JSON list of C-alpha atoms in Angstrom, two decimals:
[
{"chain": "A", "resi": 1, "resn": "MET", "atom": "CA", "xyz": [26.66, -47.21, 57.47]},
{"chain": "A", "resi": 2, "resn": "SER", "atom": "CA", "xyz": [27.51, -49.56, 54.65]},
{"chain": "A", "resi": 3, "resn": "LEU", "atom": "CA", "xyz": [25.80, -47.20, 52.60]},
{"chain": "A", "resi": 4, "resn": "GLU", "atom": "CA", "xyz": [27.86, -44.03, 53.49]},
{"chain": "A", "resi": 5, "resn": "LYS", "atom": "CA", "xyz": [31.21, -45.95, 53.30]},
{"chain": "A", "resi": 6, "resn": "ALA", "atom": "CA", "xyz": [30.34, -47.28, 49.77]},
{"chain": "A", "resi": 7, "resn": "THR", "atom": "CA", "xyz": [29.61, -43.96, 48.66]},
{"chain": "A", "resi": 8, "resn": "GLN", "atom": "CA", "xyz": [32.66, -42.50, 50.01]},
{"chain": "A", "resi": 9, "resn": "LEU", "atom": "CA", "xyz": [34.98, -45.36, 48.37]},
{"chain": "A", "resi": 10, "resn": "LYS", "atom": "CA", "xyz": [33.41, -44.46, 45.14]},
{"chain": "A", "resi": 11, "resn": "ALA", "atom": "CA", "xyz": [34.14, -40.98, 45.50]},
{"chain": "A", "resi": 12, "resn": "GLU", "atom": "CA", "xyz": [37.86, -41.65, 46.38]},
{"chain": "A", "resi": 13, "resn": "THR", "atom": "CA", "xyz": [37.83, -43.32, 43.49]},
{"chain": "A", "resi": 14, "resn": "ILE", "atom": "CA", "xyz": [36.64, -40.61, 40.94]},
{"chain": "A", "resi": 15, "resn": "ILE", "atom": "CA", "xyz": [38.89, -37.83, 42.88]},
{"chain": "A", "resi": 16, "resn": "LYS", "atom": "CA", "xyz": [41.95, -40.48, 42.16]},
{"chain": "A", "resi": 17, "resn": "ASN", "atom": "CA", "xyz": [40.78, -40.34, 38.19]},
{"chain": "A", "resi": 18, "resn": "LEU", "atom": "CA", "xyz": [40.12, -36.23, 38.44]},
{"chain": "A", "resi": 19, "resn": "GLU", "atom": "CA", "xyz": [43.65, -35.93, 39.47]},
{"chain": "A", "resi": 20, "resn": "LYS", "atom": "CA", "xyz": [45.34, -38.04, 36.37]},
{"chain": "A", "resi": 21, "resn": "ARG", "atom": "CA", "xyz": [43.13, -35.73, 34.23]},
{"chain": "A", "resi": 22, "resn": "ASN", "atom": "CA", "xyz": [44.40, -32.22, 36.02]},
{"chain": "A", "resi": 23, "resn": "ILE", "atom": "CA", "xyz": [41.02, -31.99, 37.86]},
{"chain": "A", "resi": 24, "resn": "GLN", "atom": "CA", "xyz": [41.24, -31.56, 41.68]},
{"chain": "A", "resi": 25, "resn": "GLY", "atom": "CA", "xyz": [38.32, -33.16, 43.78]},
{"chain": "A", "resi": 26, "resn": "ILE", "atom": "CA", "xyz": [37.34, -33.61, 47.03]},
{"chain": "A", "resi": 27, "resn": "TYR", "atom": "CA", "xyz": [34.58, -35.17, 49.14]},
{"chain": "A", "resi": 28, "resn": "CYS", "atom": "CA", "xyz": [32.05, -33.76, 51.48]},
{"chain": "A", "resi": 29, "resn": "PRO", "atom": "CA", "xyz": [29.54, -35.96, 52.95]},
{"chain": "A", "resi": 30, "resn": "THR", "atom": "CA", "xyz": [26.74, -32.95, 53.79]},
{"chain": "A", "resi": 31, "resn": "LYS", "atom": "CA", "xyz": [25.39, -30.41, 51.92]},
{"chain": "A", "resi": 32, "resn": "GLU", "atom": "CA", "xyz": [26.67, -28.27, 54.71]},
{"chain": "A", "resi": 33, "resn": "ASP", "atom": "CA", "xyz": [30.11, -29.68, 54.46]},
{"chain": "A", "resi": 34, "resn": "ALA", "atom": "CA", "xyz": [30.06, -28.65, 50.64]},
{"chain": "A", "resi": 35, "resn": "LEU", "atom": "CA", "xyz": [28.95, -25.04, 51.36]},
{"chain": "A", "resi": 36, "resn": "THR", "atom": "CA", "xyz": [32.08, -24.70, 53.57]},
{"chain": "A", "resi": 37, "resn": "GLN", "atom": "CA", "xyz": [34.19, -26.16, 51.63]},
{"chain": "A", "resi": 38, "resn": "ALA", "atom": "CA", "xyz": [33.38, -24.03, 48.26]},
{"chain": "A", "resi": 39, "resn": "LEU", "atom": "CA", "xyz": [33.60, -20.76, 49.90]},
{"chain": "A", "resi": 40, "resn": "SER", "atom": "CA", "xyz": [36.72, -21.67, 51.21]},
{"chain": "A", "resi": 41, "resn": "TYR", "atom": "CA", "xyz": [38.26, -21.45, 47.52]},
{"chain": "A", "resi": 42, "resn": "ILE", "atom": "CA", "xyz": [36.67, -18.12, 46.89]},
{"chain": "A", "resi": 43, "resn": "GLU", "atom": "CA", "xyz": [38.95, -15.09, 47.81]},
{"chain": "A", "resi": 44, "resn": "LYS", "atom": "CA", "xyz": [36.89, -12.08, 49.25]},
{"chain": "A", "resi": 45, "resn": "GLY", "atom": "CA", "xyz": [36.36, -9.05, 47.08]},
{"chain": "A", "resi": 46, "resn": "SER", "atom": "CA", "xyz": [36.76, -11.60, 43.61]},
{"chain": "A", "resi": 47, "resn": "VAL", "atom": "CA", "xyz": [34.40, -11.79, 40.63]},
{"chain": "A", "resi": 48, "resn": "VAL", "atom": "CA", "xyz": [32.06, -14.49, 40.84]},
{"chain": "A", "resi": 49, "resn": "SER", "atom": "CA", "xyz": [29.71, -15.82, 38.68]},
{"chain": "A", "resi": 50, "resn": "TRP", "atom": "CA", "xyz": [27.60, -19.06, 37.50]},
{"chain": "A", "resi": 51, "resn": "GLY", "atom": "CA", "xyz": [25.96, -21.11, 35.19]},
{"chain": "A", "resi": 52, "resn": "GLY", "atom": "CA", "xyz": [22.14, -22.52, 35.79]},
{"chain": "A", "resi": 53, "resn": "SER", "atom": "CA", "xyz": [22.29, -25.27, 38.31]},
{"chain": "A", "resi": 54, "resn": "MET", "atom": "CA", "xyz": [20.06, -26.47, 41.18]},
{"chain": "A", "resi": 55, "resn": "SER", "atom": "CA", "xyz": [22.90, -28.19, 42.92]},
{"chain": "A", "resi": 56, "resn": "ILE", "atom": "CA", "xyz": [24.69, -24.55, 43.85]},
{"chain": "A", "resi": 57, "resn": "GLN", "atom": "CA", "xyz": [21.08, -23.16, 45.09]},
{"chain": "A", "resi": 58, "resn": "GLU", "atom": "CA", "xyz": [20.60, -26.53, 47.07]},
{"chain": "A", "resi": 59, "resn": "ILE", "atom": "CA", "xyz": [23.72, -26.14, 49.07]},
{"chain": "A", "resi": 60, "resn": "GLY", "atom": "CA", "xyz": [23.23, -22.52, 49.71]},
{"chain": "A", "resi": 61, "resn": "LEU", "atom": "CA", "xyz": [26.53, -21.03, 47.40]},
{"chain": "A", "resi": 62, "resn": "ARG", "atom": "CA", "xyz": [24.68, -18.80, 45.36]},
{"chain": "A", "resi": 63, "resn": "ASP", "atom": "CA", "xyz": [23.01, -17.03, 48.52]},
{"chain": "A", "resi": 64, "resn": "ALA", "atom": "CA", "xyz": [25.90, -16.96, 50.02]},
{"chain": "A", "resi": 65, "resn": "VAL", "atom": "CA", "xyz": [27.79, -15.35, 47.26]},
{"chain": "A", "resi": 66, "resn": "VAL", "atom": "CA", "xyz": [25.15, -12.82, 46.39]},
{"chain": "A", "resi": 67, "resn": "SER", "atom": "CA", "xyz": [25.23, -11.74, 50.46]},
{"chain": "A", "resi": 68, "resn": "GLY", "atom": "CA", "xyz": [28.92, -11.52, 50.75]},
{"chain": "A", "resi": 69, "resn": "ASP", "atom": "CA", "xyz": [31.92, -9.90, 50.01]},
{"chain": "A", "resi": 70, "resn": "TYR", "atom": "CA", "xyz": [32.07, -10.65, 46.24]},
{"chain": "A", "resi": 71, "resn": "GLN", "atom": "CA", "xyz": [31.70, -8.88, 42.74]},
{"chain": "A", "resi": 72, "resn": "VAL", "atom": "CA", "xyz": [28.64, -10.72, 41.58]},
{"chain": "A", "resi": 73, "resn": "ILE", "atom": "CA", "xyz": [27.64, -11.19, 37.97]},
{"chain": "A", "resi": 74, "resn": "ASP", "atom": "CA", "xyz": [24.10, -12.20, 38.15]},
{"chain": "A", "resi": 75, "resn": "ARG", "atom": "CA", "xyz": [22.76, -13.97, 35.17]},
{"chain": "A", "resi": 76, "resn": "SER", "atom": "CA", "xyz": [19.00, -13.33, 36.31]},
{"chain": "A", "resi": 77, "resn": "VAL", "atom": "CA", "xyz": [18.87, -9.64, 36.18]},
{"chain": "A", "resi": 78, "resn": "ALA", "atom": "CA", "xyz": [18.85, -9.62, 32.21]},
{"chain": "A", "resi": 79, "resn": "LYS", "atom": "CA", "xyz": [15.82, -8.44, 30.96]},
{"chain": "A", "resi": 80, "resn": "ASN", "atom": "CA", "xyz": [16.21, -9.40, 27.53]},
{"chain": "A", "resi": 81, "resn": "TYR", "atom": "CA", "xyz": [18.58, -11.64, 25.13]},
{"chain": "A", "resi": 82, "resn": "GLU", "atom": "CA", "xyz": [21.05, -8.46, 24.63]},
{"chain": "A", "resi": 83, "resn": "GLU", "atom": "CA", "xyz": [21.40, -7.93, 28.30]},
{"chain": "A", "resi": 84, "resn": "GLN", "atom": "CA", "xyz": [21.92, -11.70, 28.95]},
{"chain": "A", "resi": 85, "resn": "ARG", "atom": "CA", "xyz": [24.52, -12.01, 26.25]},
{"chain": "A", "resi": 86, "resn": "GLU", "atom": "CA", "xyz": [26.26, -9.20, 27.97]},
{"chain": "A", "resi": 87, "resn": "ILE", "atom": "CA", "xyz": [26.22, -10.62, 31.13]},
{"chain": "A", "resi": 88, "resn": "PHE", "atom": "CA", "xyz": [27.18, -14.49, 29.91]},
{"chain": "A", "resi": 89, "resn": "SER", "atom": "CA", "xyz": [30.45, -12.51, 28.23]},
{"chain": "A", "resi": 90, "resn": "LYS", "atom": "CA", "xyz": [31.12, -10.74, 31.10]},
{"chain": "A", "resi": 91, "resn": "ALA", "atom": "CA", "xyz": [31.10, -14.24, 33.42]},
{"chain": "A", "resi": 92, "resn": "VAL", "atom": "CA", "xyz": [33.80, -15.55, 30.84]},
{"chain": "A", "resi": 93, "resn": "LEU", "atom": "CA", "xyz": [36.40, -13.27, 32.44]},
{"chain": "A", "resi": 94, "resn": "SER", "atom": "CA", "xyz": [35.00, -13.58, 36.08]},
{"chain": "A", "resi": 95, "resn": "ASP", "atom": "CA", "xyz": [37.65, -15.34, 38.68]},
{"chain": "A", "resi": 96, "resn": "TYR", "atom": "CA", "xyz": [35.19, -17.70, 40.06]},
{"chain": "A", "resi": 97, "resn": "TYR", "atom": "CA", "xyz": [32.43, -19.49, 38.15]},
{"chain": "A", "resi": 98, "resn": "LEU", "atom": "CA", "xyz": [30.02, -21.76, 39.86]},
{"chain": "A", "resi": 99, "resn": "MET", "atom": "CA", "xyz": [28.40, -25.03, 38.33]},
{"chain": "A", "resi": 100, "resn": "SER", "atom": "CA", "xyz": [27.32, -28.57, 38.50]},
{"chain": "A", "resi": 101, "resn": "SER", "atom": "CA", "xyz": [28.03, -31.43, 36.10]},
{"chain": "A", "resi": 102, "resn": "ASN", "atom": "CA", "xyz": [24.79, -32.76, 34.52]},
{"chain": "A", "resi": 103, "resn": "ALA", "atom": "CA", "xyz": [26.76, -36.52, 35.26]},
{"chain": "A", "resi": 104, "resn": "ILE", "atom": "CA", "xyz": [30.52, -37.48, 36.05]},
{"chain": "A", "resi": 105, "resn": "THR", "atom": "CA", "xyz": [31.89, -41.00, 35.42]},
{"chain": "A", "resi": 106, "resn": "LEU", "atom": "CA", "xyz": [33.60, -43.39, 37.61]},
{"chain": "A", "resi": 107, "resn": "ASP", "atom": "CA", "xyz": [37.24, -42.55, 35.37]},
{"chain": "A", "resi": 108, "resn": "GLY", "atom": "CA", "xyz": [36.71, -38.69, 36.47]},
{"chain": "A", "resi": 109, "resn": "GLU", "atom": "CA", "xyz": [34.93, -37.64, 32.95]},
{"chain": "A", "resi": 110, "resn": "LEU", "atom": "CA", "xyz": [32.70, -34.91, 32.96]},
{"chain": "A", "resi": 111, "resn": "ILE", "atom": "CA", "xyz": [29.37, -34.91, 31.05]},
{"chain": "A", "resi": 112, "resn": "ASN", "atom": "CA", "xyz": [27.50, -31.68, 29.99]},
{"chain": "A", "resi": 113, "resn": "ILE", "atom": "CA", "xyz": [24.39, -31.05, 28.11]},
{"chain": "A", "resi": 114, "resn": "ASP", "atom": "CA", "xyz": [23.66, -27.32, 27.65]},
{"chain": "A", "resi": 115, "resn": "GLY", "atom": "CA", "xyz": [20.89, -25.21, 25.66]},
{"chain": "A", "resi": 116, "resn": "THR", "atom": "CA", "xyz": [22.76, -21.83, 24.88]},
{"chain": "A", "resi": 117, "resn": "GLY", "atom": "CA", "xyz": [26.54, -22.97, 25.46]},
{"chain": "A", "resi": 118, "resn": "ASN", "atom": "CA", "xyz": [27.60, -20.14, 27.83]},
{"chain": "A", "resi": 119, "resn": "ARG", "atom": "CA", "xyz": [27.86, -23.01, 30.65]},
{"chain": "A", "resi": 120, "resn": "ILE", "atom": "CA", "xyz": [29.88, -25.26, 29.13]},
{"chain": "A", "resi": 121, "resn": "ALA", "atom": "CA", "xyz": [32.22, -22.60, 27.30]},
{"chain": "A", "resi": 122, "resn": "CYS", "atom": "CA", "xyz": [33.01, -21.14, 30.90]},
{"chain": "A", "resi": 123, "resn": "LEU", "atom": "CA", "xyz": [33.60, -24.67, 31.87]},
{"chain": "A", "resi": 124, "resn": "SER", "atom": "CA", "xyz": [35.73, -25.15, 28.73]},
{"chain": "A", "resi": 125, "resn": "TYR", "atom": "CA", "xyz": [37.94, -21.84, 28.96]},
{"chain": "A", "resi": 126, "resn": "GLY", "atom": "CA", "xyz": [37.58, -18.42, 30.19]},
{"chain": "A", "resi": 127, "resn": "PRO", "atom": "CA", "xyz": [37.51, -18.09, 34.16]},
{"chain": "A", "resi": 128, "resn": "LYS", "atom": "CA", "xyz": [40.35, -18.48, 36.25]},
{"chain": "A", "resi": 129, "resn": "HIS", "atom": "CA", "xyz": [38.61, -20.97, 38.57]},
{"chain": "A", "resi": 130, "resn": "VAL", "atom": "CA", "xyz": [35.76, -23.19, 38.07]},
{"chain": "A", "resi": 131, "resn": "ILE", "atom": "CA", "xyz": [33.97, -24.67, 41.04]},
{"chain": "A", "resi": 132, "resn": "MET", "atom": "CA", "xyz": [31.61, -27.47, 40.61]},
{"chain": "A", "resi": 133, "resn": "ILE", "atom": "CA", "xyz": [29.34, -28.77, 43.27]},
{"chain": "A", "resi": 134, "resn": "VAL", "atom": "CA", "xyz": [27.83, -32.48, 41.80]},
{"chain": "A", "resi": 135, "resn": "GLY", "atom": "CA", "xyz": [25.65, -34.96, 44.18]},
{"chain": "A", "resi": 136, "resn": "MET", "atom": "CA", "xyz": [26.81, -38.36, 44.28]},
{"chain": "A", "resi": 137, "resn": "ASN", "atom": "CA", "xyz": [23.58, -39.23, 42.61]},
{"chain": "A", "resi": 138, "resn": "LYS", "atom": "CA", "xyz": [25.11, -38.07, 39.11]},
{"chain": "A", "resi": 139, "resn": "VAL", "atom": "CA", "xyz": [27.91, -40.82, 39.20]},
{"chain": "A", "resi": 140, "resn": "VAL", "atom": "CA", "xyz": [27.37, -43.15, 35.94]},
{"chain": "A", "resi": 141, "resn": "THR", "atom": "CA", "xyz": [29.92, -45.94, 34.58]},
{"chain": "A", "resi": 142, "resn": "ASN", "atom": "CA", "xyz": [30.71, -44.21, 30.96]},
{"chain": "A", "resi": 143, "resn": "VAL", "atom": "CA", "xyz": [29.76, -41.54, 29.16]},
{"chain": "A", "resi": 144, "resn": "PRO", "atom": "CA", "xyz": [27.12, -43.06, 27.22]},
{"chain": "A", "resi": 145, "resn": "ASP", "atom": "CA", "xyz": [25.12, -43.80, 30.33]},
{"chain": "A", "resi": 146, "resn": "GLY", "atom": "CA", "xyz": [25.78, -40.17, 31.47]},
{"chain": "A", "resi": 147, "resn": "VAL", "atom": "CA", "xyz": [24.61, -39.04, 28.37]},
{"chain": "A", "resi": 148, "resn": "ALA", "atom": "CA", "xyz": [21.37, -41.04, 28.71]},
{"chain": "A", "resi": 149, "resn": "ARG", "atom": "CA", "xyz": [20.97, -40.05, 32.21]},
{"chain": "A", "resi": 150, "resn": "VAL", "atom": "CA", "xyz": [21.36, -36.20, 31.34]},
{"chain": "A", "resi": 151, "resn": "ARG", "atom": "CA", "xyz": [18.92, -36.74, 28.18]},
{"chain": "A", "resi": 152, "resn": "ASN", "atom": "CA", "xyz": [16.16, -39.00, 30.43]},
{"chain": "A", "resi": 153, "resn": "MET", "atom": "CA", "xyz": [16.36, -38.00, 34.00]},
{"chain": "A", "resi": 154, "resn": "ALA", "atom": "CA", "xyz": [17.92, -34.43, 34.30]},
{"chain": "A", "resi": 155, "resn": "THR", "atom": "CA", "xyz": [16.31, -32.73, 30.93]},
{"chain": "A", "resi": 156, "resn": "PRO", "atom": "CA", "xyz": [12.89, -33.50, 31.78]},
{"chain": "A", "resi": 157, "resn": "PRO", "atom": "CA", "xyz": [12.59, -31.70, 35.03]},
{"chain": "A", "resi": 158, "resn": "ASN", "atom": "CA", "xyz": [14.46, -29.09, 33.87]},
{"chain": "A", "resi": 159, "resn": "VAL", "atom": "CA", "xyz": [12.35, -27.88, 30.83]},
{"chain": "A", "resi": 160, "resn": "LEU", "atom": "CA", "xyz": [9.53, -28.41, 33.51]},
{"chain": "A", "resi": 161, "resn": "ARG", "atom": "CA", "xyz": [11.20, -26.36, 35.51]},
{"chain": "A", "resi": 162, "resn": "LEU", "atom": "CA", "xyz": [11.89, -23.92, 32.62]},
{"chain": "A", "resi": 163, "resn": "GLY", "atom": "CA", "xyz": [8.13, -23.86, 31.18]},
{"chain": "A", "resi": 164, "resn": "LEU", "atom": "CA", "xyz": [9.38, -25.24, 28.12]},
{"chain": "A", "resi": 165, "resn": "LYS", "atom": "CA", "xyz": [7.42, -27.36, 25.52]},
{"chain": "A", "resi": 166, "resn": "THR", "atom": "CA", "xyz": [9.16, -30.23, 24.31]},
{"chain": "A", "resi": 167, "resn": "PRO", "atom": "CA", "xyz": [8.46, -33.89, 24.09]},
{"chain": "A", "resi": 168, "resn": "CYS", "atom": "CA", "xyz": [10.52, -35.00, 27.12]},
{"chain": "A", "resi": 169, "resn": "SER", "atom": "CA", "xyz": [7.86, -32.30, 29.11]},
{"chain": "A", "resi": 170, "resn": "MET", "atom": "CA", "xyz": [4.94, -34.32, 27.86]},
{"chain": "A", "resi": 171, "resn": "THR", "atom": "CA", "xyz": [6.52, -37.69, 28.20]},
{"chain": "A", "resi": 172, "resn": "GLY", "atom": "CA", "xyz": [9.24, -37.87, 30.74]},
{"chain": "A", "resi": 173, "resn": "ARG", "atom": "CA", "xyz": [11.91, -39.40, 28.28]},
{"chain": "A", "resi": 174, "resn": "CYS", "atom": "CA", "xyz": [14.03, -37.82, 26.01]},
{"chain": "A", "resi": 175, "resn": "GLY", "atom": "CA", "xyz": [12.42, -37.33, 22.01]},
{"chain": "A", "resi": 176, "resn": "ASP", "atom": "CA", "xyz": [15.61, -36.54, 20.17]},
{"chain": "A", "resi": 177, "resn": "CYS", "atom": "CA", "xyz": [14.18, -33.21, 19.44]},
{"chain": "A", "resi": 178, "resn": "TYR", "atom": "CA", "xyz": [15.04, -29.90, 17.50]},
{"chain": "A", "resi": 179, "resn": "GLY", "atom": "CA", "xyz": [12.38, -27.52, 18.32]},
{"chain": "A", "resi": 180, "resn": "ASP", "atom": "CA", "xyz": [12.66, -24.03, 19.95]},
{"chain": "A", "resi": 181, "resn": "GLY", "atom": "CA", "xyz": [12.36, -25.34, 23.27]},
{"chain": "A", "resi": 182, "resn": "CYS", "atom": "CA", "xyz": [15.22, -27.71, 23.18]},
{"chain": "A", "resi": 183, "resn": "ILE", "atom": "CA", "xyz": [17.60, -27.53, 25.90]},
{"chain": "A", "resi": 184, "resn": "CYS", "atom": "CA", "xyz": [20.02, -30.22, 24.86]},
{"chain": "A", "resi": 185, "resn": "SER", "atom": "CA", "xyz": [22.01, -28.05, 22.08]},
{"chain": "A", "resi": 186, "resn": "GLN", "atom": "CA", "xyz": [25.53, -28.88, 22.91]},
{"chain": "A", "resi": 187, "resn": "ILE", "atom": "CA", "xyz": [27.16, -31.79, 24.54]},
{"chain": "A", "resi": 188, "resn": "VAL", "atom": "CA", "xyz": [30.84, -31.52, 26.06]},
{"chain": "A", "resi": 189, "resn": "VAL", "atom": "CA", "xyz": [32.41, -34.23, 27.73]},
{"chain": "A", "resi": 190, "resn": "THR", "atom": "CA", "xyz": [35.60, -32.87, 29.62]},
{"chain": "A", "resi": 191, "resn": "ARG", "atom": "CA", "xyz": [38.01, -35.21, 29.53]},
{"chain": "A", "resi": 192, "resn": "ARG", "atom": "CA", "xyz": [40.95, -33.64, 30.91]},
{"chain": "A", "resi": 193, "resn": "GLN", "atom": "CA", "xyz": [42.21, -30.31, 31.96]},
{"chain": "A", "resi": 194, "resn": "SER", "atom": "CA", "xyz": [45.07, -28.81, 30.36]},
{"chain": "A", "resi": 195, "resn": "ALA", "atom": "CA", "xyz": [48.16, -28.94, 32.29]},
{"chain": "A", "resi": 196, "resn": "ALA", "atom": "CA", "xyz": [48.89, -25.35, 31.68]},
{"chain": "A", "resi": 197, "resn": "MET", "atom": "CA", "xyz": [45.55, -25.03, 33.66]},
{"chain": "A", "resi": 198, "resn": "LYS", "atom": "CA", "xyz": [45.94, -27.71, 35.88]},
{"chain": "A", "resi": 199, "resn": "ASP", "atom": "CA", "xyz": [43.61, -27.61, 39.31]},
{"chain": "A", "resi": 200, "resn": "ARG", "atom": "CA", "xyz": [41.26, -24.54, 37.64]},
{"chain": "A", "resi": 201, "resn": "ILE", "atom": "CA", "xyz": [38.40, -27.24, 37.69]},
{"chain": "A", "resi": 202, "resn": "LYS", "atom": "CA", "xyz": [37.82, -28.14, 41.45]},
{"chain": "A", "resi": 203, "resn": "VAL", "atom": "CA", "xyz": [34.83, -30.79, 41.45]},
{"chain": "A", "resi": 204, "resn": "ILE", "atom": "CA", "xyz": [33.09, -31.01, 44.95]},
{"chain": "A", "resi": 205, "resn": "LEU", "atom": "CA", "xyz": [31.08, -34.06, 45.56]},
{"chain": "A", "resi": 206, "resn": "VAL", "atom": "CA", "xyz": [29.01, -34.05, 47.61]},
{"chain": "A", "resi": 207, "resn": "GLY", "atom": "CA", "xyz": [27.75, -37.74, 49.30]},
{"chain": "A", "resi": 208, "resn": "GLU", "atom": "CA", "xyz": [23.99, -36.31, 49.07]},
{"chain": "A", "resi": 209, "resn": "SER", "atom": "CA", "xyz": [21.23, -36.05, 46.26]},
{"chain": "A", "resi": 210, "resn": "LEU", "atom": "CA", "xyz": [21.50, -32.59, 44.40]},
{"chain": "A", "resi": 211, "resn": "GLY", "atom": "CA", "xyz": [19.99, -31.26, 41.19]},
{"chain": "A", "resi": 212, "resn": "TYR", "atom": "CA", "xyz": [18.45, -33.36, 38.45]}
]
């Protein structure tokens, strides 16, 4: 109970700091709660897309959207680079974009590292709404700790999942590589959301370990 309470208090601290950054935050103790909360944000019949994320899969959000009453832009159906590029372009104009954050600081900063940049592009600008599913295992003290966490803890299992050949796929730690398999091409820190787009980003903090 003490650990659960401490996790909730930490989440409440982050939510207060997100608010001053024009980002809406909410805490859900379980994956099931997070799924219900996420679906409550998404209007029926709206256009929905997503970025690469184990977290949205683990709570069942992607499956719920695909089988639900929504217009889905599914990146997985692309057969080649040109089709992928077209799908990514359509996702930019979606009503709702689903993703996680690679890390989040106690002060409410979002840290994301991307390979092609499509995910962080949609986070920064484009879709009307961005819904982020973030396990409390991704909370860090500051931005440098967040970048280190992503490069050394999240990237190695991701490149293994994708079958890519990188130094971290062989050693389990960041090799600061520049090879073709590298998925650490862009590093973006979301410090705040523009006041004109207040609450466009909604962060659902989940009291369970999700993703990498």
